[in-house]
Coordinates of C-alpha atoms in Angstrom, one line a residue:
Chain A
X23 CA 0.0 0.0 0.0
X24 CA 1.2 3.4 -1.0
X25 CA 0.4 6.2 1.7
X26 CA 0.1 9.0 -0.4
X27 CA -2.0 10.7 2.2
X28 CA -1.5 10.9 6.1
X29 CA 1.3 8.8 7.6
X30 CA 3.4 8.8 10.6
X31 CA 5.7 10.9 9.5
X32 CA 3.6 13.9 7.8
X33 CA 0.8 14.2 10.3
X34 CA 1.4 17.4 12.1
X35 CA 0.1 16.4 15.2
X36 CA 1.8 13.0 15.7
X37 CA 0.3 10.1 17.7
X38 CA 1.3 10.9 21.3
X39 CA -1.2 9.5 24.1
X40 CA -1.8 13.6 24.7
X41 CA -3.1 13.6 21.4
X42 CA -5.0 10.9 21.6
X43 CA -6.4 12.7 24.0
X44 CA -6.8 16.0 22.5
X45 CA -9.1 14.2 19.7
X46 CA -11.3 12.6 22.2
X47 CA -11.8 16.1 24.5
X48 CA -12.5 17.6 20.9
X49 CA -14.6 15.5 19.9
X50 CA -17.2 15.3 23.0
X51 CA -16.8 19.4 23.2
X52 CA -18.2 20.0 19.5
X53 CA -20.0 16.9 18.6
X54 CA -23.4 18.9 18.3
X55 CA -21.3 21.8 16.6
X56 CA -20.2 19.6 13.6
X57 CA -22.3 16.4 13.7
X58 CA -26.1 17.1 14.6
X59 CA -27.2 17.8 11.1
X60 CA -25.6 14.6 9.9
X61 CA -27.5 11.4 9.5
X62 CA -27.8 8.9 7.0
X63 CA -30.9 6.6 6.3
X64 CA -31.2 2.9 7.4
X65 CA -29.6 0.2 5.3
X66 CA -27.2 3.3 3.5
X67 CA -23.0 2.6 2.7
X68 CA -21.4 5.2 4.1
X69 CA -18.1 5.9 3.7
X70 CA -15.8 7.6 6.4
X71 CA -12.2 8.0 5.1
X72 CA -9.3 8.8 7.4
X73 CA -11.0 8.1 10.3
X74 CA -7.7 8.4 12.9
X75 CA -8.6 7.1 15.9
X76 CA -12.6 7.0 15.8
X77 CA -13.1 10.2 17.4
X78 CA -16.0 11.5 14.9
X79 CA -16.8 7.9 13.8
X80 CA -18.3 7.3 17.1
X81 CA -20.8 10.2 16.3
X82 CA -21.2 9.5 13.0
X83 CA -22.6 5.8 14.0
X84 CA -24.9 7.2 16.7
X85 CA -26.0 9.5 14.3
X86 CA -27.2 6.9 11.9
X87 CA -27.8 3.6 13.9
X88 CA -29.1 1.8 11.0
X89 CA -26.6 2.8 7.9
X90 CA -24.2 0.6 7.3
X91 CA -20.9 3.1 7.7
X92 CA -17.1 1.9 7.0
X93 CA -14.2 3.6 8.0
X94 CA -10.8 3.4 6.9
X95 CA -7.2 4.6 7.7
X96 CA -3.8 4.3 6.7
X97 CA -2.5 3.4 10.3
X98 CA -3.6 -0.1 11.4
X99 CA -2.4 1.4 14.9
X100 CA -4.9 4.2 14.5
X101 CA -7.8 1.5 13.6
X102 CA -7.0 -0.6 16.0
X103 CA -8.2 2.3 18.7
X104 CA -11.0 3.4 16.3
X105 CA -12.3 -0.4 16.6
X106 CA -11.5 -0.7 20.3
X107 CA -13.5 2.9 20.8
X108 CA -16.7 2.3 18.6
X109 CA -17.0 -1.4 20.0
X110 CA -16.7 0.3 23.4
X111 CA -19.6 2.5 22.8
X112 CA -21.7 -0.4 21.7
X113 CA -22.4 0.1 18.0
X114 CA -22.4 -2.7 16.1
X115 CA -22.9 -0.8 12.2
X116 CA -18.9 0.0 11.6
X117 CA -16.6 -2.1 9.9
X118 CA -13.0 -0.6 9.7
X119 CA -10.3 -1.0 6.7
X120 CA -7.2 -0.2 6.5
X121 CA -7.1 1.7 3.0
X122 CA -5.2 4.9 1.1
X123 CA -7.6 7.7 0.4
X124 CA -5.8 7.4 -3.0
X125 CA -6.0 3.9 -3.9
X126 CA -9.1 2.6 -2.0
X127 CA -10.3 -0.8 -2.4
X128 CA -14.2 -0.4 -3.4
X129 CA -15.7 -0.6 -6.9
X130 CA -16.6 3.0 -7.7
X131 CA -20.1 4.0 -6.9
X132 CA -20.4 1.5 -4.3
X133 CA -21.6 3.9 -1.5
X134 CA -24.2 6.3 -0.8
X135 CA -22.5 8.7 1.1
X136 CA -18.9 9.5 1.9
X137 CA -17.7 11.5 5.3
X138 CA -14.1 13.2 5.6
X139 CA -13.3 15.3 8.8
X140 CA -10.3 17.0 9.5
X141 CA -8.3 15.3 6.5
X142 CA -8.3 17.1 4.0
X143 CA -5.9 19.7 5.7
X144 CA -3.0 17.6 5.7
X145 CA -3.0 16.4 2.1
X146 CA -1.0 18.0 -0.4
X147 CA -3.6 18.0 -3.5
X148 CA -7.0 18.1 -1.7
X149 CA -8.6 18.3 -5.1
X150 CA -7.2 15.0 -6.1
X151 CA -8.7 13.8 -2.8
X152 CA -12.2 14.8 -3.1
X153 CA -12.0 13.1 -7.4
X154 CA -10.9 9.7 -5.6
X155 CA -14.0 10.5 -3.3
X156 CA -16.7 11.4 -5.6
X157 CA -15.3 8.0 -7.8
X158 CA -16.6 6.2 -4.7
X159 CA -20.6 7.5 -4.7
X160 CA -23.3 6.5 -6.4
X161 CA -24.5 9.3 -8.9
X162 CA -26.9 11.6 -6.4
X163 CA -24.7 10.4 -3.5
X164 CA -23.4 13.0 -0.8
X165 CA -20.1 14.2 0.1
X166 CA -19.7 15.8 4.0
X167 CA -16.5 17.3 4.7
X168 CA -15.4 19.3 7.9
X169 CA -12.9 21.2 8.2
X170 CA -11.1 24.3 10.5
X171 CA -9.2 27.5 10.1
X172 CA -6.5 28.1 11.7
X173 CA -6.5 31.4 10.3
X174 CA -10.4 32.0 11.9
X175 CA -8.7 32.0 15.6
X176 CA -8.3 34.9 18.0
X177 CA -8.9 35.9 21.4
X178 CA -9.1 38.2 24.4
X179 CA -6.6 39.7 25.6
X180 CA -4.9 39.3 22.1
X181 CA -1.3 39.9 21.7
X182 CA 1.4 39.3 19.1
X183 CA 3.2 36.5 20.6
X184 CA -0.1 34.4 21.0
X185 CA -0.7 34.9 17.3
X186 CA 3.0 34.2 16.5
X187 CA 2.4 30.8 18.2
X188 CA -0.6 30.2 16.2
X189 CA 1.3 31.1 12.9
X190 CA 3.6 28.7 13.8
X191 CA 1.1 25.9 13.5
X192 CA -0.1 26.8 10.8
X193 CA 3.0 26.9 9.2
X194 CA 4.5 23.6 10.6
X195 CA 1.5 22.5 9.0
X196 CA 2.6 24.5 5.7
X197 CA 5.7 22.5 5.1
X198 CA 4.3 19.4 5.7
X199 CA 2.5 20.1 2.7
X200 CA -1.2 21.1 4.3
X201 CA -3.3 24.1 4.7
X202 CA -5.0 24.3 8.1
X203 CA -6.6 27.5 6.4
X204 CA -8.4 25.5 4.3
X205 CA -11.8 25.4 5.8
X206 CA -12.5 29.0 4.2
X207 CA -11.8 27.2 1.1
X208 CA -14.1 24.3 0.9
X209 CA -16.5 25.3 -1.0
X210 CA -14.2 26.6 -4.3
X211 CA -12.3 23.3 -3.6
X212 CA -16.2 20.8 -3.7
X213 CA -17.2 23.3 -6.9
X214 CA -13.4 22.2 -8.4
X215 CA -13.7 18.7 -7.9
X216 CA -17.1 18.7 -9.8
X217 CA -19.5 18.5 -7.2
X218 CA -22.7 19.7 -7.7
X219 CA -25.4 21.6 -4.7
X220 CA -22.4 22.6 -2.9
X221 CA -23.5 24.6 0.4
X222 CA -21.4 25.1 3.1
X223 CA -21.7 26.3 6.8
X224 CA -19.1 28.0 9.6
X225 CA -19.5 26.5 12.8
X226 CA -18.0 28.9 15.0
X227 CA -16.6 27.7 18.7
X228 CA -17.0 30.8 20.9
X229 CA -16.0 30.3 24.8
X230 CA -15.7 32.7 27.4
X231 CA -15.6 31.5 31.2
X232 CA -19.3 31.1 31.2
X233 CA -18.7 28.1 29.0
X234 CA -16.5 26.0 31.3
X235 CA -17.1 22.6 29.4
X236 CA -16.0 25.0 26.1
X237 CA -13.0 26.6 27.8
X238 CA -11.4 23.0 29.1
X239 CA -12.9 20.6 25.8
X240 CA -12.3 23.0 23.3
X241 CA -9.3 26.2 24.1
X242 CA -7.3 24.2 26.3
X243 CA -7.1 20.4 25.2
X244 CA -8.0 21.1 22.0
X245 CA -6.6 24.5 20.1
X246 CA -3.6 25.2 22.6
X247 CA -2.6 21.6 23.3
X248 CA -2.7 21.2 19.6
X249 CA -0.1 24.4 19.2
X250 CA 1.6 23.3 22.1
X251 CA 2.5 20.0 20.2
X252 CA 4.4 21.9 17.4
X253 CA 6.8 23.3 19.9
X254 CA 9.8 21.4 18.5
X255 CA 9.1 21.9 14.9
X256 CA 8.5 25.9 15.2
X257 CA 11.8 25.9 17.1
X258 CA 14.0 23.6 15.0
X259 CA 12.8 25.3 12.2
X260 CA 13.4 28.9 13.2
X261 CA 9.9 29.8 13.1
X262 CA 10.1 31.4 16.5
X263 CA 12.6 31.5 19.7
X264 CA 11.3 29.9 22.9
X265 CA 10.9 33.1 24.8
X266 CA 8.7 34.1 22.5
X267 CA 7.3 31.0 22.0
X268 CA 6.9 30.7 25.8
X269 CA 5.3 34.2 25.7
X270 CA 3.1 33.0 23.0
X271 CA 1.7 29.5 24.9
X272 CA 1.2 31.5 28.2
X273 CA -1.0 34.2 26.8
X274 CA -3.2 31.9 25.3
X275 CA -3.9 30.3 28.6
X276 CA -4.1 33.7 29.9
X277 CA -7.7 34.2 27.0
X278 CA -9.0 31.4 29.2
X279 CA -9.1 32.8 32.9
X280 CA -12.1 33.9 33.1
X281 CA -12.3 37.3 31.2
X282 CA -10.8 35.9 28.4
X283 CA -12.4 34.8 25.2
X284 CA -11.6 32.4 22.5
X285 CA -12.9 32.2 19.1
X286 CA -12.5 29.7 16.3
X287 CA -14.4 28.4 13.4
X288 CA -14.9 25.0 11.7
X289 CA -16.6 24.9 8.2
X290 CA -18.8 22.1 7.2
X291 CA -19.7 21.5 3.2
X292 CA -21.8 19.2 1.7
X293 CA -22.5 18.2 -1.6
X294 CA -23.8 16.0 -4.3
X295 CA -21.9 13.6 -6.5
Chain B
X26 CA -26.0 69.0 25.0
X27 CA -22.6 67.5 25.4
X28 CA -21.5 65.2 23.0
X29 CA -19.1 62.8 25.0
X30 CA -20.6 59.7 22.6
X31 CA -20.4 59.8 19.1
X32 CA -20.3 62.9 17.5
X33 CA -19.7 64.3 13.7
X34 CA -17.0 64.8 13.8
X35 CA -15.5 60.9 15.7
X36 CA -18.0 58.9 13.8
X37 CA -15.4 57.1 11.7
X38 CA -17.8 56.3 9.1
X39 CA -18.6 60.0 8.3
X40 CA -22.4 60.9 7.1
X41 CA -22.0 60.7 3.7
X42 CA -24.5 59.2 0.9
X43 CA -23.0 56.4 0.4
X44 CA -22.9 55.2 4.3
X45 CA -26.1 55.7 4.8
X46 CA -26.3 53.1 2.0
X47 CA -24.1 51.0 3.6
X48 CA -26.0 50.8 6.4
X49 CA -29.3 49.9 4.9
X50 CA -27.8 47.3 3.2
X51 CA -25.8 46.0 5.5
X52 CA -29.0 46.4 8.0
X53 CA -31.2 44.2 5.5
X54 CA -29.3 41.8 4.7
X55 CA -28.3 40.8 8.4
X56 CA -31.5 41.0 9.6
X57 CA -32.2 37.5 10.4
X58 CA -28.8 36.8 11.7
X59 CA -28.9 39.5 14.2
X60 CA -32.8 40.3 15.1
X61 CA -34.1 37.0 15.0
X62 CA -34.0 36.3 18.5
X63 CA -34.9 39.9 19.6
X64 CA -38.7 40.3 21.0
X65 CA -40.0 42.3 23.6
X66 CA -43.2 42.0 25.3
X67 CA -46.4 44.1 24.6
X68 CA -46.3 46.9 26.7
X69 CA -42.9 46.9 27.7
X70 CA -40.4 50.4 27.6
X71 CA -37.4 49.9 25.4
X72 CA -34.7 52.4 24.6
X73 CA -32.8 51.9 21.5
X74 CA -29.7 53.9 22.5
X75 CA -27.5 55.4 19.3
X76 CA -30.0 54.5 16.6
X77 CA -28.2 56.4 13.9
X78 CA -30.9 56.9 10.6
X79 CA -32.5 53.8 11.7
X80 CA -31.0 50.9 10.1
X81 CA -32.1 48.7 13.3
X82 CA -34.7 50.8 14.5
X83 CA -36.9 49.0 11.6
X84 CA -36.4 45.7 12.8
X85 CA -36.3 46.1 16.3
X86 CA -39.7 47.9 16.2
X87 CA -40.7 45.0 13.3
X88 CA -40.0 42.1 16.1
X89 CA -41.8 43.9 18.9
X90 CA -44.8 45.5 17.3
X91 CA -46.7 46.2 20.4
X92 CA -43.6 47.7 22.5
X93 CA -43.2 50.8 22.8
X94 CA -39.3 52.0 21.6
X95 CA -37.5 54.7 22.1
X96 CA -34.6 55.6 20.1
X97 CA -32.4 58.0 20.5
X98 CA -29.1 59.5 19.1
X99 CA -26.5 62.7 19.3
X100 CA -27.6 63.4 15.8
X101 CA -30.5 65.2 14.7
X102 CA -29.9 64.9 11.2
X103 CA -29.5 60.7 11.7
X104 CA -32.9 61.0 13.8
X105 CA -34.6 62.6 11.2
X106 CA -33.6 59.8 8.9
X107 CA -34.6 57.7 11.2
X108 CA -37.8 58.8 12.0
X109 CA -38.5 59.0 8.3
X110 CA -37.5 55.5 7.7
X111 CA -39.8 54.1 10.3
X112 CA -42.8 56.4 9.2
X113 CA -42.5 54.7 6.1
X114 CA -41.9 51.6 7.3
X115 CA -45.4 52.0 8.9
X116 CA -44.6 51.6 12.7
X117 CA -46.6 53.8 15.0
X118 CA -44.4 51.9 18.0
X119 CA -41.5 54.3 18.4
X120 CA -40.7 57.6 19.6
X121 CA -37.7 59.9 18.6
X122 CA -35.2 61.8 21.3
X123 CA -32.2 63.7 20.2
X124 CA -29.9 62.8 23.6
X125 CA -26.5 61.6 24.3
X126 CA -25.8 58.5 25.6
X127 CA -24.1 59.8 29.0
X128 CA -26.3 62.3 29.5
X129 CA -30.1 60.5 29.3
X130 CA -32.9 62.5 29.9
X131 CA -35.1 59.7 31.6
X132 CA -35.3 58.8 35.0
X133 CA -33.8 56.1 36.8
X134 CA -35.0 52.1 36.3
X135 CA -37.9 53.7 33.2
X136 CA -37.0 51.1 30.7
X137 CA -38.2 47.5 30.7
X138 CA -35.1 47.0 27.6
X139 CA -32.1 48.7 26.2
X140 CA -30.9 47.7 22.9
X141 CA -27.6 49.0 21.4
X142 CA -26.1 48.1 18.0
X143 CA -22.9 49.0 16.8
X144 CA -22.5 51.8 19.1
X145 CA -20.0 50.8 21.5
X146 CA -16.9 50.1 19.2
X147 CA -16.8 53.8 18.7
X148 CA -16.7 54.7 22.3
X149 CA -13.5 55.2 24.3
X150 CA -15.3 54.3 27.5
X151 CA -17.7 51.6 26.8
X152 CA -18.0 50.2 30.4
X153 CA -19.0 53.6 31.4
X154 CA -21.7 54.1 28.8
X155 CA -23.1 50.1 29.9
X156 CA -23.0 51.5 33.6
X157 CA -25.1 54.6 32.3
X158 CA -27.4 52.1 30.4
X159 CA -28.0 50.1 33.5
X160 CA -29.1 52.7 35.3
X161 CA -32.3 53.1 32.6
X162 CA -33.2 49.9 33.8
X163 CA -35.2 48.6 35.9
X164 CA -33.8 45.7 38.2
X165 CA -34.9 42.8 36.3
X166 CA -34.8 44.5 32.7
X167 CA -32.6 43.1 30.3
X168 CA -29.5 45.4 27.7
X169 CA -29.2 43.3 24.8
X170 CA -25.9 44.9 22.3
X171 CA -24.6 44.0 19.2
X172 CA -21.2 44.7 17.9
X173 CA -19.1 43.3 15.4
X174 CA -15.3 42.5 15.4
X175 CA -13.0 43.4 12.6
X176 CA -10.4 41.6 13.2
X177 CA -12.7 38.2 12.8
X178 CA -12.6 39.1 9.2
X179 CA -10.8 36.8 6.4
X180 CA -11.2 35.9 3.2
X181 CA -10.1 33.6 0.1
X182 CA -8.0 34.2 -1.4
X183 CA -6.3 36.0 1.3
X184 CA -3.1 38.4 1.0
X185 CA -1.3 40.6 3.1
X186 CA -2.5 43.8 1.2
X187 CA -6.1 42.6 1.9
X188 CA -5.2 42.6 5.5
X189 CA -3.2 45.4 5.8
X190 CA -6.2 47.2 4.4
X191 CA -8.3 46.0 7.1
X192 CA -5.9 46.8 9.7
X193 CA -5.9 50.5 8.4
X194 CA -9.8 50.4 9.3
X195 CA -9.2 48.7 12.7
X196 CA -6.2 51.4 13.2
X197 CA -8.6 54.4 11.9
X198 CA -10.8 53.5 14.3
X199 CA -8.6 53.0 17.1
X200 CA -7.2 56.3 16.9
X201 CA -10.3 57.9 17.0
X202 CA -10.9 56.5 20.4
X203 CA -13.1 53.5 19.4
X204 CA -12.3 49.4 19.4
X205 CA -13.4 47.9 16.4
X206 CA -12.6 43.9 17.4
X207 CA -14.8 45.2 20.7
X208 CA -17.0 42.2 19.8
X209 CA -14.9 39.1 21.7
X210 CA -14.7 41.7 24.9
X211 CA -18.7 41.7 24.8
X212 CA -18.5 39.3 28.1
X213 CA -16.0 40.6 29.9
X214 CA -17.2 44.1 29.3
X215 CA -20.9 43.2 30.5
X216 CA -19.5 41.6 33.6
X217 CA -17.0 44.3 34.6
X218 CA -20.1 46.5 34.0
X219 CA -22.3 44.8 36.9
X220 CA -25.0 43.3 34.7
X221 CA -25.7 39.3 35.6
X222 CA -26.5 36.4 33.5
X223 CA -24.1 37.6 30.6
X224 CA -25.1 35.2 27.6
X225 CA -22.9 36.3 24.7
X226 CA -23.5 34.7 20.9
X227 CA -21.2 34.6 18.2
X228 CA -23.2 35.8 14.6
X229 CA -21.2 34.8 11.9
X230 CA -21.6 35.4 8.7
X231 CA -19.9 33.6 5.6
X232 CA -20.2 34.4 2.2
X233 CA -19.4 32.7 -1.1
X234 CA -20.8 32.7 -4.0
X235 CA -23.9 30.2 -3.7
X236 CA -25.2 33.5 -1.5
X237 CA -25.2 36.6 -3.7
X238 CA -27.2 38.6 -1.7
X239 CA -24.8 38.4 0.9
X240 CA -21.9 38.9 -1.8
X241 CA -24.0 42.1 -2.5
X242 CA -25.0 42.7 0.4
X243 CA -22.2 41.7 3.2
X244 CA -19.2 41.9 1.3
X245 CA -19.1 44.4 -1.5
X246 CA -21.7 47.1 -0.1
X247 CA -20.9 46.8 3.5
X248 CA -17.4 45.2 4.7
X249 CA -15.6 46.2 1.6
X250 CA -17.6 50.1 1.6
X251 CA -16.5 50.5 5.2
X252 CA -12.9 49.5 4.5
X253 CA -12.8 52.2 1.6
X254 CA -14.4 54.7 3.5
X255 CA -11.6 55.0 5.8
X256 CA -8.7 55.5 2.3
X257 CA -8.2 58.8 3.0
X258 CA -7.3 59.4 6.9
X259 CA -5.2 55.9 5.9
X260 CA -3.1 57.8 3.3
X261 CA -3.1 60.9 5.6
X262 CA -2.4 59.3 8.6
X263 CA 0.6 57.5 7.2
X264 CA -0.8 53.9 7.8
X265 CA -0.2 52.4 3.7
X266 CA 0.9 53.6 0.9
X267 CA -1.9 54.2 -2.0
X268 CA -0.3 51.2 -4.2
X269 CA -0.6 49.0 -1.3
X270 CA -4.1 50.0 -0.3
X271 CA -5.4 49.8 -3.8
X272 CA -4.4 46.4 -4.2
X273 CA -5.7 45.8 -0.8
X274 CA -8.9 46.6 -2.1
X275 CA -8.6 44.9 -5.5
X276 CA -7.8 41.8 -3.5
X277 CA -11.0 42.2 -1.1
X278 CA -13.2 42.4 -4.5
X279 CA -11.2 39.7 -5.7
X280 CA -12.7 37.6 -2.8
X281 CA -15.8 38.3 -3.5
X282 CA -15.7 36.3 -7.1
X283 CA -17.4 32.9 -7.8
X284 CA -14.4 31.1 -6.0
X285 CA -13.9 33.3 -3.1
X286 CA -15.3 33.5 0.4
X287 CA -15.4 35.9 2.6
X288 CA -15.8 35.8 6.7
X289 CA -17.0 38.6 9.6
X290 CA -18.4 37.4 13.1
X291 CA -20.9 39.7 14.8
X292 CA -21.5 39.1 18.9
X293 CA -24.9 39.3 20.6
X294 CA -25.1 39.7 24.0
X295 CA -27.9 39.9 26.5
X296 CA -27.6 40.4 30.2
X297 CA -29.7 41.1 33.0
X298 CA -29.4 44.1 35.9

């Protein structure tokens, strides 16, 4: 198998047990954001690619009990958890492959739907991606992709060094041949790929302290921890120095007390083969 | 009358033609996202406090037909507008007051409701003019305000000469005593203000080209007017060059083109004295 898409070694956020972690707090914190409007009728294939370590795939099967929903991944590591997760939570309608976005192993049009969340910013030729997608639906079939923007964050207080550490995500992200600015872009990017009824919706995450569940789920173990994991990188690449860096970290934590405020946006598209 | 609030000659948006356009289309086109969820009771006293030429006025007295509203403003030549709007918008439900905003000519605890939209970002003491507001309502009675946040604005494409024009609007603004990103300090500022049961909502609005009255509406005749209005004090105040801002500006229409997108969050928040 050829991993032209997300591997060990290209994934930006790695596959430490903190980010195991981070997935799972981010997924419970925003499953009604993302997920509520998305459920497929009984008996329907659905088709979840890159699905990491199950943390949407869990909502995506409550969300349609009675659809018959596979989800694959390059890492048999990462499927292995995925399995262990949604058996865990007791749904019985998910069968798991280990497959390459690029080169999957179905006949085309042999699903009804397809689901991608948070992959297509780490691929190189998203374009590409969505073609090999749209192969796989039936003509009339649906395409749901979720995405962020790194580029939608900010907060209060807001100071350079915070967004200095949030640049330095995004261009970790950069040079590992992503775009984490590419939820503004998913609708140019479903209307390139030849998708037809594309609409698409922001789903803005905004927490102050009278969100508690959103300031721990959502600014702490998801968006920081997730620039906190890029430390290295920004700082074997030059992107930044560490007192800046340091700076940077601490004044994010510092939009979190509790007149702080913390703004992000995810972007959900969906369209018809 | 003193004019500590905004006055002529402050108002960075200026009185011209062209922005009162702005703000009628910017006013119809938001509607829903804003006003939806704004209804007072029959019966019930509401100042509208800053209400400009109306733009709101319409809706607010549209979503509480049998309240009665009183709007008021520093300008008499934006109240007459107003008044005129309204009068031919056939509501008999609001009254017209030329007063300033730190200087209200009502007694103590005589509302039921405030409402202020887009007001505060041009303040340089907002929590002052929120304690004044409290004090027009009775204990119990609810302030609901509005404000948006420029710098939750992006785009696609996106450059730096887009954002440096955006940044000479924020900057404008900013030197003329107001905050323009005002929106994410909503909570804190209600809080710090005394008011209870701060609720604060994030209004976002996203444009591409599936939504052409918004493209219209949103982008071209209200973000992108508004960012043009301020070219001159720009160029005078030293804050671009007139090659960079006009190819700021190109490159803000140019995200406003079938594959472009273009992004703005408004806050609501509502609080109780």
């Amino acid at each position: 198998m050829i991993l032209d898409t997300v591997s060990h070694s290209t994934y930006v956020h790695g596959y430490s047990e903190r980010e195991t972690e981070r997935l799972a707090d981010q997924a419970n914190a925003l499953t009604h954001l993302l997920h509520h409007d998305t459920s497929y009728p009984p008996g329907s294939r659905v088709l979840e690619c890159g699905c990491g370590t199950g943390a949407q795939t869990v909502f995506l099967a409550a969300g349609s009990p009675d659809a018959q929903i596979v989800s694959v991944d390059v890492s048999p590591a990462s499927l292995d958890r995925a399995r262990a997760r949604v058996e865990a939570a007791g749904f019985r309608n998910v069968t798991f492959r280990v497959a390459d976005l690029f080169h999957l192993p179905f006949a085309e049009a042999s699903f009804h739907h397809v689901f991608v969340c948070f992959v297509l910013e780490h691929l190189t030729d998203p374009i590409k991606a969505l073609r090999c997608l749209a192969r796989m639906l039936r003509p009339g079939g649906s395409i749901t992709v979720i995405e962020g923007d790194h580029g939608s964050w900010y907060c209060h207080p807001h100071t350079v060094e915070a967004s200095r550490a949030v640049e330095c995500l995004i261009e970790v992200q950069a040079r590992l041949g992503g775009d984490s600015l590419i939820g503004r872009r998913l609708y140019p990017l479903l209307v390139e790929a030849g998708f037809r009824e594309v609409r698409v919706s922001p789903r803005m995450v905004y927490v102050d302290s009278s969100r508690p569940e959103l300031v721990e789920g959502f600014s702490k173990n998801t968006f920081i921890a997730m620039v906190e994991g890029v430390r290295e990188q920004a700082l074997a690449q030059g992107l930044t120095d560490s007192r800046t860096w340091d700076k940077g970290i601490a004044d994010l934590y510092r939009a979190t007390e509790a007149d702080g405020t913390f703004c992000y946006a995810f972007f959900k598209g969906t369209a018809v083969r």
